[in-house]
Amino acid sequence: NENCIAPPAPGALPLLLLHLAAFSRLNTAKVLLPFTRGTRVNFTLEASEGCYRWSSTRPEVASIEPLGPAGCLCSQRALVQAPHHHHLLTGQVLRCDAIVDLIHGIQVVSTMRELYLEDSLLELKIHALDSEGNTFSTLAGLVFDWTLVKDPEPDGFSDSHNTLRILKFLESTYIPPSYILEMEKVAKQGDTILVSGIKTESSKLKARLQESIYKNVQPSEVRLLILENIFLNPTYDIYLLVGTSIQYRVQKQRQWKITGFNFSNRKCFIGKWICSTK
């Protein structure tokens, strides 16, 4: 349960409360929020302990809303745009600067640029930057348009709308931020998506901001490589006597099942284990 101080009952004598606690800290010292016209972008400020009354020095620029039980004078968390709050029990004051600025550019980021065919899901996320290259703290609630781009390349590997599939988190076992689930329920895409490979080729994704004031912000593109999970069996080091030999088998793993790999009707670059059925 959150710390809470209820308002005193009418006519009741106030109590002197002493709270000897370790130094409390905020989860961040500075929040950078994007300016929007039609979408409210929120960020949650949270103190490590204690109960605080939250206020903003510039409420016309950054507002703040306490998150706690109704009727409480203080809370441990608040919904940002909140730069300033005060501990009711110890008098300790914590400060966080909230800055609101325009988005200058966006960038798609991921832990990897490769994923295995029909085996693993990859999470893609958008980072937004201001004109000085600072990264915005959150893009929660902003609507993005994620699309597959067909982009033939001279090496014979071409993008295809049948190469990659964009999934909803509701279709997976992954747990996204709550705002993503709410957006998916109304058929909107946010700053985070999941993708799955359905064909061994390269594929390009494009993400674009839908907010009208950012129509001139360039979309961000990312190229992904969908691979067969191919390996040699045996996989361990082999030591042979002079004049002896050993036979290796090429196998593939898909959805935890290991089977033989057929090279017929495939164009393969074994150095990278990239194979195409074309």
Coordinates of C-alpha atoms in Angstrom, one line a residue:
N1 CA 0.0 0.0 0.0
E2 CA 1.1 3.5 -0.7
N3 CA 2.0 5.9 2.1
C4 CA -0.9 8.2 2.8
I5 CA -1.9 10.9 5.2
A6 CA -5.6 11.4 5.4
P7 CA -7.0 14.9 6.1
P8 CA -7.8 15.4 9.8
A9 CA -11.4 15.0 10.9
P10 CA -13.2 18.2 11.7
G11 CA -12.3 19.4 15.2
A12 CA -9.6 16.8 15.6
L13 CA -6.2 17.9 17.1
P14 CA -3.3 17.5 14.7
L15 CA -0.7 14.9 15.6
L16 CA 3.1 15.5 15.5
L17 CA 4.5 12.8 13.3
L18 CA 8.2 12.0 13.3
H19 CA 9.7 9.9 10.5
L20 CA 13.3 8.8 10.8
A21 CA 14.1 7.3 7.4
A22 CA 17.0 6.8 5.0
F23 CA 17.6 9.5 2.4
S24 CA 14.8 9.3 -0.2
R25 CA 15.5 9.6 -4.0
L26 CA 13.6 10.1 -7.2
N27 CA 13.7 7.7 -10.1
T28 CA 15.1 10.4 -12.3
A29 CA 16.5 13.9 -11.9
K30 CA 15.4 15.3 -15.3
V31 CA 12.5 14.6 -17.6
L32 CA 12.3 15.6 -21.2
L33 CA 8.8 15.5 -22.7
P34 CA 7.7 16.0 -26.3
F35 CA 5.4 18.9 -27.1
T36 CA 2.1 17.8 -28.5
R37 CA -1.3 19.3 -29.4
G38 CA -3.7 16.3 -29.4
T39 CA -1.9 13.7 -27.3
R40 CA -1.1 13.7 -23.6
V41 CA 2.3 12.2 -23.0
N42 CA 2.8 11.1 -19.4
F43 CA 5.8 10.1 -17.3
T44 CA 5.7 8.6 -13.8
L45 CA 7.8 10.2 -11.1
E46 CA 8.4 7.9 -8.1
A47 CA 10.2 8.5 -4.8
S48 CA 12.1 5.5 -3.3
E49 CA 10.2 5.9 0.0
G50 CA 8.1 8.4 1.9
C51 CA 4.9 10.4 1.2
Y52 CA 5.0 13.7 -0.8
R53 CA 2.8 16.6 -1.8
W54 CA 3.5 17.3 -5.4
S55 CA 3.5 20.7 -7.2
S56 CA 4.7 22.4 -10.4
T57 CA 6.5 25.7 -10.5
R58 CA 5.2 26.2 -14.1
P59 CA 1.8 24.4 -14.2
E60 CA 1.1 26.1 -17.6
V61 CA 4.0 24.2 -19.1
A62 CA 4.2 21.0 -17.0
S63 CA 1.3 19.7 -14.9
I64 CA 1.4 17.0 -12.2
E65 CA -1.1 14.6 -10.8
P66 CA -0.5 12.6 -7.6
L67 CA -1.0 8.8 -7.9
G68 CA -2.5 7.4 -4.7
P69 CA -5.7 6.6 -2.8
A70 CA -8.4 9.2 -3.0
G71 CA -8.5 11.6 -0.1
C72 CA -4.8 11.5 0.7
L73 CA -2.7 14.6 1.2
C74 CA 0.4 12.9 -0.2
S75 CA 1.6 10.1 -2.4
Q76 CA 4.8 8.3 -3.3
R77 CA 4.2 8.6 -7.1
A78 CA 2.9 11.2 -9.4
L79 CA 2.1 11.5 -13.1
V80 CA 4.5 14.0 -14.7
Q81 CA 4.9 16.9 -15.8
A82 CA 6.1 17.5 -12.3
P83 CA 9.2 19.3 -11.3
H84 CA 8.8 19.8 -7.5
H85 CA 7.5 17.9 -4.5
H86 CA 7.8 18.1 -0.7
H87 CA 7.9 15.3 2.0
L88 CA 5.1 15.9 4.5
L89 CA 6.7 13.7 7.2
T90 CA 10.3 14.8 7.2
G91 CA 10.2 18.1 5.4
Q92 CA 12.7 16.8 2.8
V93 CA 12.4 18.4 -0.6
L94 CA 13.3 16.5 -3.8
R95 CA 13.6 18.2 -7.1
C96 CA 13.1 17.1 -10.7
D97 CA 13.3 19.4 -13.7
A98 CA 10.7 18.8 -16.4
I99 CA 11.4 20.1 -19.9
V100 CA 9.0 20.2 -22.7
D101 CA 10.4 20.6 -26.2
L102 CA 9.7 19.8 -29.9
I103 CA 10.8 16.5 -31.4
H104 CA 13.5 17.0 -34.0
G105 CA 14.1 13.4 -35.1
I106 CA 13.3 9.8 -34.4
Q107 CA 15.3 6.6 -34.5
V108 CA 14.3 2.9 -34.4
V109 CA 16.4 0.9 -32.0
S110 CA 16.6 -2.8 -31.1
T111 CA 18.8 -5.2 -29.3
M112 CA 19.6 -7.0 -32.6
R113 CA 19.2 -6.5 -36.3
E114 CA 18.8 -10.3 -37.0
L115 CA 16.1 -12.8 -36.1
Y116 CA 15.6 -16.4 -36.8
L117 CA 12.8 -17.7 -39.1
E118 CA 9.5 -18.4 -37.3
D119 CA 11.4 -18.8 -34.0
S120 CA 12.0 -15.6 -32.1
L121 CA 10.3 -12.3 -31.8
L122 CA 12.1 -9.0 -31.9
E123 CA 11.0 -5.8 -30.1
L124 CA 11.6 -2.6 -31.9
K125 CA 11.4 0.8 -30.1
I126 CA 11.5 4.4 -31.2
H127 CA 13.8 7.0 -29.5
A128 CA 13.0 10.6 -30.2
L129 CA 15.6 13.4 -30.0
D130 CA 15.4 17.2 -29.6
S131 CA 17.4 19.7 -31.7
E132 CA 20.4 19.2 -29.5
G133 CA 20.4 15.4 -29.6
N134 CA 18.9 14.8 -26.2
T135 CA 16.7 11.8 -25.9
F136 CA 13.1 12.2 -24.7
S137 CA 12.2 10.4 -21.5
T138 CA 9.0 8.9 -22.9
L139 CA 6.8 8.8 -26.0
A140 CA 3.9 7.1 -24.2
G141 CA 0.6 7.8 -26.1
L142 CA 2.1 9.1 -29.3
V143 CA 0.8 7.4 -32.4
F144 CA 3.2 6.0 -35.0
D145 CA 2.7 4.4 -38.3
W146 CA 4.9 1.3 -38.8
T147 CA 5.0 0.0 -42.4
L148 CA 7.0 -2.6 -44.4
V149 CA 9.1 -1.1 -47.2
K150 CA 9.8 -2.9 -50.5
D151 CA 13.3 -2.1 -51.5
P152 CA 15.0 -4.4 -54.1
E153 CA 18.8 -4.6 -53.8
P154 CA 21.4 -5.4 -56.5
D155 CA 22.7 -8.5 -54.7
G156 CA 19.5 -10.4 -55.4
F157 CA 18.0 -10.2 -51.9
S158 CA 14.9 -8.0 -52.0
D159 CA 12.5 -6.9 -49.4
S160 CA 9.1 -8.4 -49.5
H161 CA 5.8 -7.8 -47.6
N162 CA 5.9 -11.6 -47.1
T163 CA 9.2 -11.5 -45.3
L164 CA 8.3 -9.9 -42.0
R165 CA 5.1 -9.7 -39.9
I166 CA 4.2 -7.0 -37.4
L167 CA 2.5 -8.5 -34.3
K168 CA 0.4 -7.0 -31.6
F169 CA 1.6 -7.6 -28.0
L170 CA -1.9 -9.0 -27.4
E171 CA -1.0 -11.8 -29.7
S172 CA 2.2 -12.7 -27.8
T173 CA 3.3 -13.8 -24.4
Y174 CA 5.3 -10.6 -23.9
I175 CA 4.2 -7.9 -21.5
P176 CA 4.4 -4.4 -22.9
P177 CA 3.8 -1.0 -21.1
S178 CA 0.2 -0.6 -20.3
Y179 CA -0.3 2.3 -22.7
I180 CA 0.7 0.1 -25.6
L181 CA -2.0 -2.4 -24.8
E182 CA -4.6 0.4 -24.6
M183 CA -3.5 1.7 -28.0
E184 CA -3.7 -1.8 -29.6
K185 CA -7.2 -2.2 -28.4
V186 CA -8.2 0.8 -30.5
A187 CA -6.1 -0.3 -33.5
K188 CA -3.3 2.2 -33.0
Q189 CA 0.5 1.7 -33.0
G190 CA 2.7 3.2 -30.4
D191 CA 6.5 3.6 -30.0
T192 CA 7.1 -0.1 -29.4
I193 CA 6.2 -3.1 -31.7
L194 CA 7.0 -6.8 -32.1
V195 CA 8.1 -8.4 -35.4
S196 CA 8.4 -12.0 -36.5
G197 CA 10.3 -13.4 -39.5
I198 CA 8.4 -15.5 -42.0
K199 CA 10.8 -15.7 -44.9
T200 CA 14.6 -15.8 -45.1
E201 CA 15.5 -12.5 -46.6
S202 CA 16.3 -8.9 -45.6
S203 CA 13.4 -6.6 -44.8
K204 CA 13.1 -2.9 -44.1
L205 CA 10.7 -1.2 -41.7
K206 CA 9.7 2.4 -41.6
A207 CA 8.3 4.3 -38.6
R208 CA 6.6 7.7 -39.0
L209 CA 5.1 10.1 -36.4
Q210 CA 1.4 10.6 -36.9
E211 CA 1.1 13.8 -34.8
S212 CA 0.2 16.7 -37.2
I213 CA 2.7 19.1 -35.9
Y214 CA 5.5 16.6 -36.7
K215 CA 4.6 16.1 -40.3
N216 CA 8.1 17.4 -41.3
V217 CA 10.0 15.0 -39.0
Q218 CA 11.7 12.5 -41.2
P219 CA 10.6 8.8 -40.7
S220 CA 13.1 6.3 -39.4
E221 CA 14.0 3.1 -41.2
V222 CA 15.7 -0.1 -40.0
R223 CA 16.8 -3.1 -42.0
L224 CA 16.4 -6.5 -40.5
L225 CA 17.9 -9.8 -41.6
I226 CA 15.8 -13.0 -41.2
L227 CA 18.0 -16.1 -41.0
E228 CA 17.6 -19.9 -40.8
N229 CA 19.0 -21.1 -37.5
I230 CA 21.6 -23.4 -39.2
F231 CA 24.5 -25.2 -37.5
L232 CA 26.9 -28.1 -38.1
N233 CA 26.6 -31.4 -36.3
P234 CA 28.7 -32.4 -34.4
T235 CA 29.0 -28.9 -32.9
Y236 CA 32.1 -29.6 -30.7
D237 CA 35.8 -29.6 -31.6
I238 CA 36.9 -32.8 -33.4
Y239 CA 40.5 -34.2 -33.3
L240 CA 41.4 -36.6 -36.1
L241 CA 44.3 -38.9 -36.7
V242 CA 46.2 -38.6 -40.0
G243 CA 44.3 -40.3 -42.8
T244 CA 40.9 -40.4 -41.0
S245 CA 37.8 -38.4 -41.8
I246 CA 34.4 -37.5 -40.3
Q247 CA 31.1 -36.6 -41.8
Y248 CA 29.3 -33.4 -40.8
R249 CA 25.6 -32.8 -41.1
V250 CA 24.0 -29.4 -41.7
Q251 CA 20.9 -29.1 -39.5
K252 CA 18.4 -26.4 -38.7
Q253 CA 16.4 -25.5 -35.6
R254 CA 13.0 -24.0 -35.8
Q255 CA 10.6 -23.6 -32.8
W256 CA 12.9 -25.9 -30.7
K257 CA 12.7 -28.7 -33.3
I258 CA 16.0 -29.8 -35.0
T259 CA 15.8 -31.3 -38.5
G260 CA 18.0 -31.8 -41.5
F261 CA 18.6 -28.9 -43.9
N262 CA 17.9 -29.3 -47.6
F263 CA 20.2 -27.2 -49.9
S264 CA 18.2 -28.0 -53.1
N265 CA 16.5 -25.0 -54.8
R266 CA 18.3 -22.6 -52.5
K267 CA 20.8 -19.9 -53.1
C268 CA 23.1 -19.8 -50.0
F269 CA 25.9 -17.7 -48.7
I270 CA 27.3 -20.1 -46.2
G271 CA 29.7 -17.6 -44.7
K272 CA 26.7 -15.9 -43.1
W273 CA 24.3 -18.8 -43.3
I274 CA 21.9 -16.8 -45.4
C275 CA 19.7 -18.8 -47.7
S276 CA 17.0 -17.7 -50.1
T277 CA 14.4 -19.9 -51.8
K278 CA 14.6 -17.8 -54.9

